[in-house]
mmCIF file with all atom_site columns, C-alpha atoms in Angstrom:
data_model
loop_
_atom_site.group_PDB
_atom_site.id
_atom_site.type_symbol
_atom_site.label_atom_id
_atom_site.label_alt_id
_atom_site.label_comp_id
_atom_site.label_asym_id
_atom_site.label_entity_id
_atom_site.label_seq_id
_atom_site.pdbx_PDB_ins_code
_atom_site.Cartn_x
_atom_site.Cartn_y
_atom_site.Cartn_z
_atom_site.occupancy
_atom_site.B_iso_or_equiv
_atom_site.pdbx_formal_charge
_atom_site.auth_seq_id
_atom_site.auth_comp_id
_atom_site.auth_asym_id
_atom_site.auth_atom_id
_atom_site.pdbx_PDB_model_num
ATOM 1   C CA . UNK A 1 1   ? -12.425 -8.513  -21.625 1.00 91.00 ? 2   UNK A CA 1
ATOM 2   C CA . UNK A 1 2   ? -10.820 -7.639  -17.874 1.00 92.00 ? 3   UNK A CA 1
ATOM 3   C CA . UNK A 1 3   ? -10.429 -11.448 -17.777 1.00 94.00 ? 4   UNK A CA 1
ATOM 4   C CA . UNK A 1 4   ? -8.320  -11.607 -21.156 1.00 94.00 ? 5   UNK A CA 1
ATOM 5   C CA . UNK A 1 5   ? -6.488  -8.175  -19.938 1.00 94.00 ? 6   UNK A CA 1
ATOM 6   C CA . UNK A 1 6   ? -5.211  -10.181 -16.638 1.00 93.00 ? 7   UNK A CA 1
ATOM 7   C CA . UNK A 1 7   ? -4.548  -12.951 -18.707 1.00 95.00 ? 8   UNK A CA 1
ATOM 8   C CA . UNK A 1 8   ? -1.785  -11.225 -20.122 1.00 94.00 ? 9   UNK A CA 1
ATOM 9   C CA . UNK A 1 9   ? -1.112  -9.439  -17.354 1.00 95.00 ? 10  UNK A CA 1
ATOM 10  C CA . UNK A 1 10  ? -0.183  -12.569 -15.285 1.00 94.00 ? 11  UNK A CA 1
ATOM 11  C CA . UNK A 1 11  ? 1.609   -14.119 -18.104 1.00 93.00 ? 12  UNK A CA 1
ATOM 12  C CA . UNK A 1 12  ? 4.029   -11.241 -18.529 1.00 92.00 ? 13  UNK A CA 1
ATOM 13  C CA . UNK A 1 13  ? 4.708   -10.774 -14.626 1.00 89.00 ? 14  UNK A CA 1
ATOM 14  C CA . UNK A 1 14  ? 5.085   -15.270 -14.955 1.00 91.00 ? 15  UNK A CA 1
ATOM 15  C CA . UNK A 1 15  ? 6.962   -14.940 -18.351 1.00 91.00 ? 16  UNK A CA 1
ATOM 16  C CA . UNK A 1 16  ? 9.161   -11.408 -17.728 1.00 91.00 ? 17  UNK A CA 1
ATOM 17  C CA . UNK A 1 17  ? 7.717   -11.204 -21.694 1.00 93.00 ? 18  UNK A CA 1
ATOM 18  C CA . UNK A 1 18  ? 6.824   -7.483  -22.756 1.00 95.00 ? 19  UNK A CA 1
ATOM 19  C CA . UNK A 1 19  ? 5.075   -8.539  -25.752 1.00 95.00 ? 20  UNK A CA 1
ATOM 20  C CA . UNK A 1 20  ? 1.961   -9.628  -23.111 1.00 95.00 ? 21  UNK A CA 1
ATOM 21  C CA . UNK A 1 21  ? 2.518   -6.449  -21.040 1.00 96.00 ? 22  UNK A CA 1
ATOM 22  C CA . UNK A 1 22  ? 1.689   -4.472  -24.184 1.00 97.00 ? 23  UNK A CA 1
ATOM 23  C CA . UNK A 1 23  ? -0.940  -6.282  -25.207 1.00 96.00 ? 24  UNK A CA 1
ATOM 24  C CA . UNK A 1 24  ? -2.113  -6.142  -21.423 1.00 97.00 ? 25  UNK A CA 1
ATOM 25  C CA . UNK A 1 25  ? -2.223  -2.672  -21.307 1.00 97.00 ? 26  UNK A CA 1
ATOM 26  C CA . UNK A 1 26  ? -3.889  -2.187  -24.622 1.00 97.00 ? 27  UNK A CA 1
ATOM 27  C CA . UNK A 1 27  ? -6.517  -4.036  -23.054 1.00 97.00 ? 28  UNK A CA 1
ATOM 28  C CA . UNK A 1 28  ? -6.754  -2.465  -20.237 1.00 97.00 ? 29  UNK A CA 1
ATOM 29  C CA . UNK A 1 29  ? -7.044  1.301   -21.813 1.00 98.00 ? 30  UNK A CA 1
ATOM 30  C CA . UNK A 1 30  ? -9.517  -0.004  -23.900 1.00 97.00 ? 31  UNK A CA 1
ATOM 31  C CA . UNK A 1 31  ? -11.697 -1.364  -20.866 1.00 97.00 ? 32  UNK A CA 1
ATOM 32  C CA . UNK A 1 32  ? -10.880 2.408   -19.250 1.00 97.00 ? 33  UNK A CA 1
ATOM 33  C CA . UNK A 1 33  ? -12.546 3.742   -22.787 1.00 97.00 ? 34  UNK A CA 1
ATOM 34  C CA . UNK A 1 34  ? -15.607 1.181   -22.411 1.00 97.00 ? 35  UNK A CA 1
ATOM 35  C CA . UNK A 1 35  ? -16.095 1.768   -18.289 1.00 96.00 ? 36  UNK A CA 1
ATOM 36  C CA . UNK A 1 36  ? -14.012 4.681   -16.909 1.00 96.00 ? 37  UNK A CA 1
ATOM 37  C CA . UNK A 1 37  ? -16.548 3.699   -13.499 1.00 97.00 ? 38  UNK A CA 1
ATOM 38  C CA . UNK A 1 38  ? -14.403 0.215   -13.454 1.00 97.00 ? 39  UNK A CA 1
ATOM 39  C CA . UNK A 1 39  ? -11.774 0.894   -11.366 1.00 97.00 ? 40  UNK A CA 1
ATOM 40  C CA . UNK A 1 40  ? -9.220  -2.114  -11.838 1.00 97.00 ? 41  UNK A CA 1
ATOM 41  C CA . UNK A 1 41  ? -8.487  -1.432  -14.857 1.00 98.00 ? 42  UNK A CA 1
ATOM 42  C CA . UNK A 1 42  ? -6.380  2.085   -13.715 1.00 98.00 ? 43  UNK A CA 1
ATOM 43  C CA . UNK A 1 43  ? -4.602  -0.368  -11.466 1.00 98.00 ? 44  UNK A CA 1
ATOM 44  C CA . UNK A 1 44  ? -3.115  -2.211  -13.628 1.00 98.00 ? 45  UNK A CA 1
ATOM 45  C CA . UNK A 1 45  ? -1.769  0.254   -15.792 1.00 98.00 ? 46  UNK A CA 1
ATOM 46  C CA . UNK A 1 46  ? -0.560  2.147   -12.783 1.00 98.00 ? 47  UNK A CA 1
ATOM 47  C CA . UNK A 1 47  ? 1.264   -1.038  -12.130 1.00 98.00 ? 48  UNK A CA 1
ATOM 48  C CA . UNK A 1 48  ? 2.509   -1.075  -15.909 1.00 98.00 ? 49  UNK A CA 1
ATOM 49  C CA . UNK A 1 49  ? 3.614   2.416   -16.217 1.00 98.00 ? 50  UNK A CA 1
ATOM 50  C CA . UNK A 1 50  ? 5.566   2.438   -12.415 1.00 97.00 ? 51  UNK A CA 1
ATOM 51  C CA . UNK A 1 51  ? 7.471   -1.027  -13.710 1.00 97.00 ? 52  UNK A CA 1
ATOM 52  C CA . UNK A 1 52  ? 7.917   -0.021  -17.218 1.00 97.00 ? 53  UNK A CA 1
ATOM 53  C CA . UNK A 1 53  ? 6.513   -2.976  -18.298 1.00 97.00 ? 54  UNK A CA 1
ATOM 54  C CA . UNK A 1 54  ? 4.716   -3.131  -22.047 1.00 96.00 ? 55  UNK A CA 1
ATOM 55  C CA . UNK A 1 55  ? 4.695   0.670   -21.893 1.00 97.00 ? 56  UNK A CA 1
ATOM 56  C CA . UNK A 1 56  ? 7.313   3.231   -21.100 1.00 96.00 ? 57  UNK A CA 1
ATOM 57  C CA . UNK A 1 57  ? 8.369   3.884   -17.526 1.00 96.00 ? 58  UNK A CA 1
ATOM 58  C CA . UNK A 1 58  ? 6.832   7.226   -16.433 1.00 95.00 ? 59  UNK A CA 1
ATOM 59  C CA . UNK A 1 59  ? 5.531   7.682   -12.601 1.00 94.00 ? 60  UNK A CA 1
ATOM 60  C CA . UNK A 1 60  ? 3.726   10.849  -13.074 1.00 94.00 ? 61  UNK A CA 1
ATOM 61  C CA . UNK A 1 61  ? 1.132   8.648   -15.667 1.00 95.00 ? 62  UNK A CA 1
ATOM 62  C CA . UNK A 1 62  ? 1.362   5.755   -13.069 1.00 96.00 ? 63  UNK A CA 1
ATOM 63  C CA . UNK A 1 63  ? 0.303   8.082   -10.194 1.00 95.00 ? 64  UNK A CA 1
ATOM 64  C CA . UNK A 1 64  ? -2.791  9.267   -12.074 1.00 96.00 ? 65  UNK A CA 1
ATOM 65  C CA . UNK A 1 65  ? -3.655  5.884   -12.994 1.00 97.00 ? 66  UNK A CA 1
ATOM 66  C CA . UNK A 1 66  ? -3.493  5.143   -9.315  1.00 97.00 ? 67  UNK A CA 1
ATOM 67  C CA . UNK A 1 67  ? -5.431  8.269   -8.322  1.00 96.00 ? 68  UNK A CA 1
ATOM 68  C CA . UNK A 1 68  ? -8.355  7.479   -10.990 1.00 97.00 ? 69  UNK A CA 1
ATOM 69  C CA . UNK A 1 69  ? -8.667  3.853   -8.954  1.00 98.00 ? 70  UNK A CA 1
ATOM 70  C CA . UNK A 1 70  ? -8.272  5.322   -5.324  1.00 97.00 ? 71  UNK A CA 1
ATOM 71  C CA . UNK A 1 71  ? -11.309 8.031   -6.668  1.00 97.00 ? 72  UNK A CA 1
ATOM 72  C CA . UNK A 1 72  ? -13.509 4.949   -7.744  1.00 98.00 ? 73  UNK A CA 1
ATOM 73  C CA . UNK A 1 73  ? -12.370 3.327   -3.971  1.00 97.00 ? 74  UNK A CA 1
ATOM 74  C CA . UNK A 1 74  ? -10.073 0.872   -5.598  1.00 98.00 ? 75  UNK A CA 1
ATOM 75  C CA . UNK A 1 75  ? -8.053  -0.141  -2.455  1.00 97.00 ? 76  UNK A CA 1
ATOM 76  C CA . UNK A 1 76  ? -5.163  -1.593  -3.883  1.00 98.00 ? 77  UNK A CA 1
ATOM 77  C CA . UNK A 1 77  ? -5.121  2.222   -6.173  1.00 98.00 ? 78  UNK A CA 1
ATOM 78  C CA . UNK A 1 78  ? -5.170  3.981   -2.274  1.00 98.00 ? 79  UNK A CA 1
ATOM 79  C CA . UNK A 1 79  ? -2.332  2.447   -0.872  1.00 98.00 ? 80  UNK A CA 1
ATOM 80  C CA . UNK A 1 80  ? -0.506  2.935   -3.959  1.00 97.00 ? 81  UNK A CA 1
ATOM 81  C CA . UNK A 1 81  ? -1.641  6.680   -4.551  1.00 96.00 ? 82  UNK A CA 1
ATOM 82  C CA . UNK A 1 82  ? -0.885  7.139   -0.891  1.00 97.00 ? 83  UNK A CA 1
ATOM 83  C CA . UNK A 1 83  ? 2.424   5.834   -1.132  1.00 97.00 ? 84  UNK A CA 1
ATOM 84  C CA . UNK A 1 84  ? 3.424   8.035   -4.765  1.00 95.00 ? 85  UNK A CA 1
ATOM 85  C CA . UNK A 1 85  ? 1.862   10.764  -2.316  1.00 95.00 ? 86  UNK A CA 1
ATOM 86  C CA . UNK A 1 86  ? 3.703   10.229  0.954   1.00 95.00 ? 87  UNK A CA 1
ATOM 87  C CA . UNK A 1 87  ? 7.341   9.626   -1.190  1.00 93.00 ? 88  UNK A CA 1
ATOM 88  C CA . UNK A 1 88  ? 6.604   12.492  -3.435  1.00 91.00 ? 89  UNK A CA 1
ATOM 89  C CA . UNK A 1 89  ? 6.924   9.957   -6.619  1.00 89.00 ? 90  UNK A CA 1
ATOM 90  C CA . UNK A 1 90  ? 5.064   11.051  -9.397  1.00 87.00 ? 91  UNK A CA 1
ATOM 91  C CA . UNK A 1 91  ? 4.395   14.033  -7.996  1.00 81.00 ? 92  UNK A CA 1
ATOM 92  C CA . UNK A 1 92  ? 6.111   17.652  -9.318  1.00 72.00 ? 93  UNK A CA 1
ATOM 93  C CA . UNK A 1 93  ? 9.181   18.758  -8.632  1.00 69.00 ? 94  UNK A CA 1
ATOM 94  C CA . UNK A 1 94  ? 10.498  22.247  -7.267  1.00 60.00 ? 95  UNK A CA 1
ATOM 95  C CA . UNK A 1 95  ? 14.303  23.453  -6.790  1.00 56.00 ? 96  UNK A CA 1
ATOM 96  C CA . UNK A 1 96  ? 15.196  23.489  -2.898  1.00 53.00 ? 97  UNK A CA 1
ATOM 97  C CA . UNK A 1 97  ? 17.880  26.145  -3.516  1.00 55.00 ? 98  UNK A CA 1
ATOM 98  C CA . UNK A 1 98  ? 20.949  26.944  -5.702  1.00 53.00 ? 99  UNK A CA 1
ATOM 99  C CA . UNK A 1 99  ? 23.194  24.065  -4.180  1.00 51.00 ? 100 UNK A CA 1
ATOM 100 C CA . UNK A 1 100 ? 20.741  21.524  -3.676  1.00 50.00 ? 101 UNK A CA 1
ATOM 101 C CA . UNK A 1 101 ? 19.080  18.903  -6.252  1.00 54.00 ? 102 UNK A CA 1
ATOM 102 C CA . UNK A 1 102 ? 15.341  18.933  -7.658  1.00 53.00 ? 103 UNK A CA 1
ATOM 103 C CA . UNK A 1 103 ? 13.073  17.819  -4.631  1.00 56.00 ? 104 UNK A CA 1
ATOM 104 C CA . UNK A 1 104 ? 10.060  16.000  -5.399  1.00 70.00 ? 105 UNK A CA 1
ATOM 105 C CA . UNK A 1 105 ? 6.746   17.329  -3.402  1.00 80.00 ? 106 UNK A CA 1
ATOM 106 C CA . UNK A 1 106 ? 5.346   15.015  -0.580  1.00 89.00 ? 107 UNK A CA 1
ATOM 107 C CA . UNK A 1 107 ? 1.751   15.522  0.283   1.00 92.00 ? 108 UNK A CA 1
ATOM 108 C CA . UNK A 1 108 ? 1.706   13.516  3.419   1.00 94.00 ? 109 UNK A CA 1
ATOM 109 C CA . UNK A 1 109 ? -1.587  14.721  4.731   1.00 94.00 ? 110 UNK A CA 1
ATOM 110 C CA . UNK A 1 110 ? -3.243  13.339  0.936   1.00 95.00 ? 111 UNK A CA 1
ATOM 111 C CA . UNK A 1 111 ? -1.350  10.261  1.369   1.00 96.00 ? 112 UNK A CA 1
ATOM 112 C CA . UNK A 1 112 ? -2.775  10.031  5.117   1.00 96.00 ? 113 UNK A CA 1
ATOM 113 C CA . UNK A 1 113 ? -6.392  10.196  3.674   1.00 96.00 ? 114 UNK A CA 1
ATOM 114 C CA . UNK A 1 114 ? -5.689  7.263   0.999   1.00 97.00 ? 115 UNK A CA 1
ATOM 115 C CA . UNK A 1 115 ? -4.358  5.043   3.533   1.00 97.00 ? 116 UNK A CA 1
ATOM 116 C CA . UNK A 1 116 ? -7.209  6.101   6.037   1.00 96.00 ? 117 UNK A CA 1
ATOM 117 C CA . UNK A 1 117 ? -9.710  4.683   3.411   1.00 97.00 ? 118 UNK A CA 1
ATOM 118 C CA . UNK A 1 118 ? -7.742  1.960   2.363   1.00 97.00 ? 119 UNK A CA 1
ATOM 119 C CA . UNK A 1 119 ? -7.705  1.237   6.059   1.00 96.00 ? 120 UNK A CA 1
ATOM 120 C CA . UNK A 1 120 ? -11.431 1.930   6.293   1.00 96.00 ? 121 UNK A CA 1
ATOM 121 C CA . UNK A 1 121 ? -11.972 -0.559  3.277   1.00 97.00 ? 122 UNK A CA 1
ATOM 122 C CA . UNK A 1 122 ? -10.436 -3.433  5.307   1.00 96.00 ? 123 UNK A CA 1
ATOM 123 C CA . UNK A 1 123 ? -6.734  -3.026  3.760   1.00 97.00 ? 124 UNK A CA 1
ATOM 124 C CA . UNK A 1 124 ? -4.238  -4.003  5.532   1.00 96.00 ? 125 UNK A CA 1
ATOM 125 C CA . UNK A 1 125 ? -1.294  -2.377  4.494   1.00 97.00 ? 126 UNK A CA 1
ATOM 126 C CA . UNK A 1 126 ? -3.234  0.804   4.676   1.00 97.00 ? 127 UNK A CA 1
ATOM 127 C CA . UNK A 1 127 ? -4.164  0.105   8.180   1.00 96.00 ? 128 UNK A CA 1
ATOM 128 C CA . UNK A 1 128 ? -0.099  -0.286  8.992   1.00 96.00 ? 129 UNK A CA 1
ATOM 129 C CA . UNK A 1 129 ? 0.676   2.883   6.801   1.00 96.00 ? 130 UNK A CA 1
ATOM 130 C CA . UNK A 1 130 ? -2.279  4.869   8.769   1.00 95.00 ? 131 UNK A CA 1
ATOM 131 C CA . UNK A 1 131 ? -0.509  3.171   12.308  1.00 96.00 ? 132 UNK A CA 1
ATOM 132 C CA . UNK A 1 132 ? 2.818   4.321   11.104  1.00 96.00 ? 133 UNK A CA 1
ATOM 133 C CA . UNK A 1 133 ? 1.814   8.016   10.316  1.00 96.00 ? 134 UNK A CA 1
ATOM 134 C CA . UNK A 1 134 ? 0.005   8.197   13.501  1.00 95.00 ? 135 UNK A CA 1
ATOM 135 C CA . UNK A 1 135 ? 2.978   6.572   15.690  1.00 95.00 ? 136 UNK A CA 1
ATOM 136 C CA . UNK A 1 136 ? 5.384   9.584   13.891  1.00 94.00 ? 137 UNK A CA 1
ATOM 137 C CA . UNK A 1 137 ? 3.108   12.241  13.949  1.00 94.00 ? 138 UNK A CA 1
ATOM 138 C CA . UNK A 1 138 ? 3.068   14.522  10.093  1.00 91.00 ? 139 UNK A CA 1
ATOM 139 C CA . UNK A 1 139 ? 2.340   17.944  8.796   1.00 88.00 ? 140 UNK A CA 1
ATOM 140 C CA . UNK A 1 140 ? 1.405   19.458  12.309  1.00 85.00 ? 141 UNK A CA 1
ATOM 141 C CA . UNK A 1 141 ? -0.529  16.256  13.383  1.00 89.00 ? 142 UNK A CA 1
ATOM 142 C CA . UNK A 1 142 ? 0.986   15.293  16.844  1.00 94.00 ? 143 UNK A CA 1
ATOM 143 C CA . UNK A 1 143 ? 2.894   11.608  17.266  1.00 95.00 ? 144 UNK A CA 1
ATOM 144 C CA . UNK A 1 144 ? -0.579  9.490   19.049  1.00 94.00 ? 145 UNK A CA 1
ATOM 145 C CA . UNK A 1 145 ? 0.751   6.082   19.550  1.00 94.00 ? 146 UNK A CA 1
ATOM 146 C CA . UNK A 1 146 ? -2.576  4.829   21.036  1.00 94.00 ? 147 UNK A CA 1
ATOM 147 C CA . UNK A 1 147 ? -4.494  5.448   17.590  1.00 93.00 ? 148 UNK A CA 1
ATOM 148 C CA . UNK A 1 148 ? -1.238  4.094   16.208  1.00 94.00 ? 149 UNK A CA 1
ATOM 149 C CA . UNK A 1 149 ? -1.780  0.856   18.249  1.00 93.00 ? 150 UNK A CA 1
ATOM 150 C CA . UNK A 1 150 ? -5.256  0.837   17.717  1.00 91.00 ? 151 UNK A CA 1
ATOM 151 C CA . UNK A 1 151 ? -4.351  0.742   13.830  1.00 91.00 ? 152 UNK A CA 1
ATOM 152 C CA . UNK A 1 152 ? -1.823  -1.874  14.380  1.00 90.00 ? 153 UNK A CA 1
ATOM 153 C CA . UNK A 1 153 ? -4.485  -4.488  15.851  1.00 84.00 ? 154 UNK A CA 1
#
């Protein structure tokens, strides 16, 4: 059944048609129902709901899609948690003050752990993300360009 869900999957991202993103993502909620352990399925319909493709557009449902994977060690689902997390995407908003727009929340020491696994896992983007949060320095963690480097190699 994953097989059939990708199926679509690819032939919606090859054919821009949202007729095979819905039917993708009806396949992949009912894998979700079958398996909630399989972790690829959450992926994908992270992927679905950040694009808006076969299902509304709605980054808060993406982001927990994303979070279920990264739980189950999905590393593609920690990078992208860790990047909703580090952005504040997804995440809840708060007023910054009577002039200033809604702010979204950043949680740049949770994003730091996904990428850390991700990174631990063998993924390379969340090695670079774990380099490039180590080269700044976040949330009272001191700039350490050697681990930075080190993540970099």
């Amino acid at each position: 059944m994953q097989n059939l869900a990708c199926m679509y999957f690819n032939n919606g991202k090859d054919t821009k048609n949202q007729t095979k993103f819905k039917e993708a993502a009806k396949w992949f909620r009912t894998l979700t129902m079958e398996d909630p352990m399989r972790a690829e399925p959450y992926f994908y319909l992270g992927q679905l709901h950040e694009s808006g493709n076969g299902v509304i557009r709605d980054l808060k449902s993406a982001f927990q899609y994303y979070r279920r994977g990264a739980k189950l060690d999905h590393v593609e689902s920690l990078v992208k948690c860790g990047d909703f997390l580090y952005s504040g995407r997804g995440m809840p908003s708060f007023n910054a003050g009577q002039r200033a727009s809604i702010v979204q929340k950043k949680d740049l020491i949770e994003a730091f752990k996904c990428y850390k696994k991700a990174s631990e896992l063998g993924n390379p983007r969340g090695m670079n993300n774990c380099g490039l949060m180590y080269e700044s320095g976040f949330e009272g963690t001191p700039a350490n360009p050697e681990r930075a480097g080190h993540m970099y190699r």
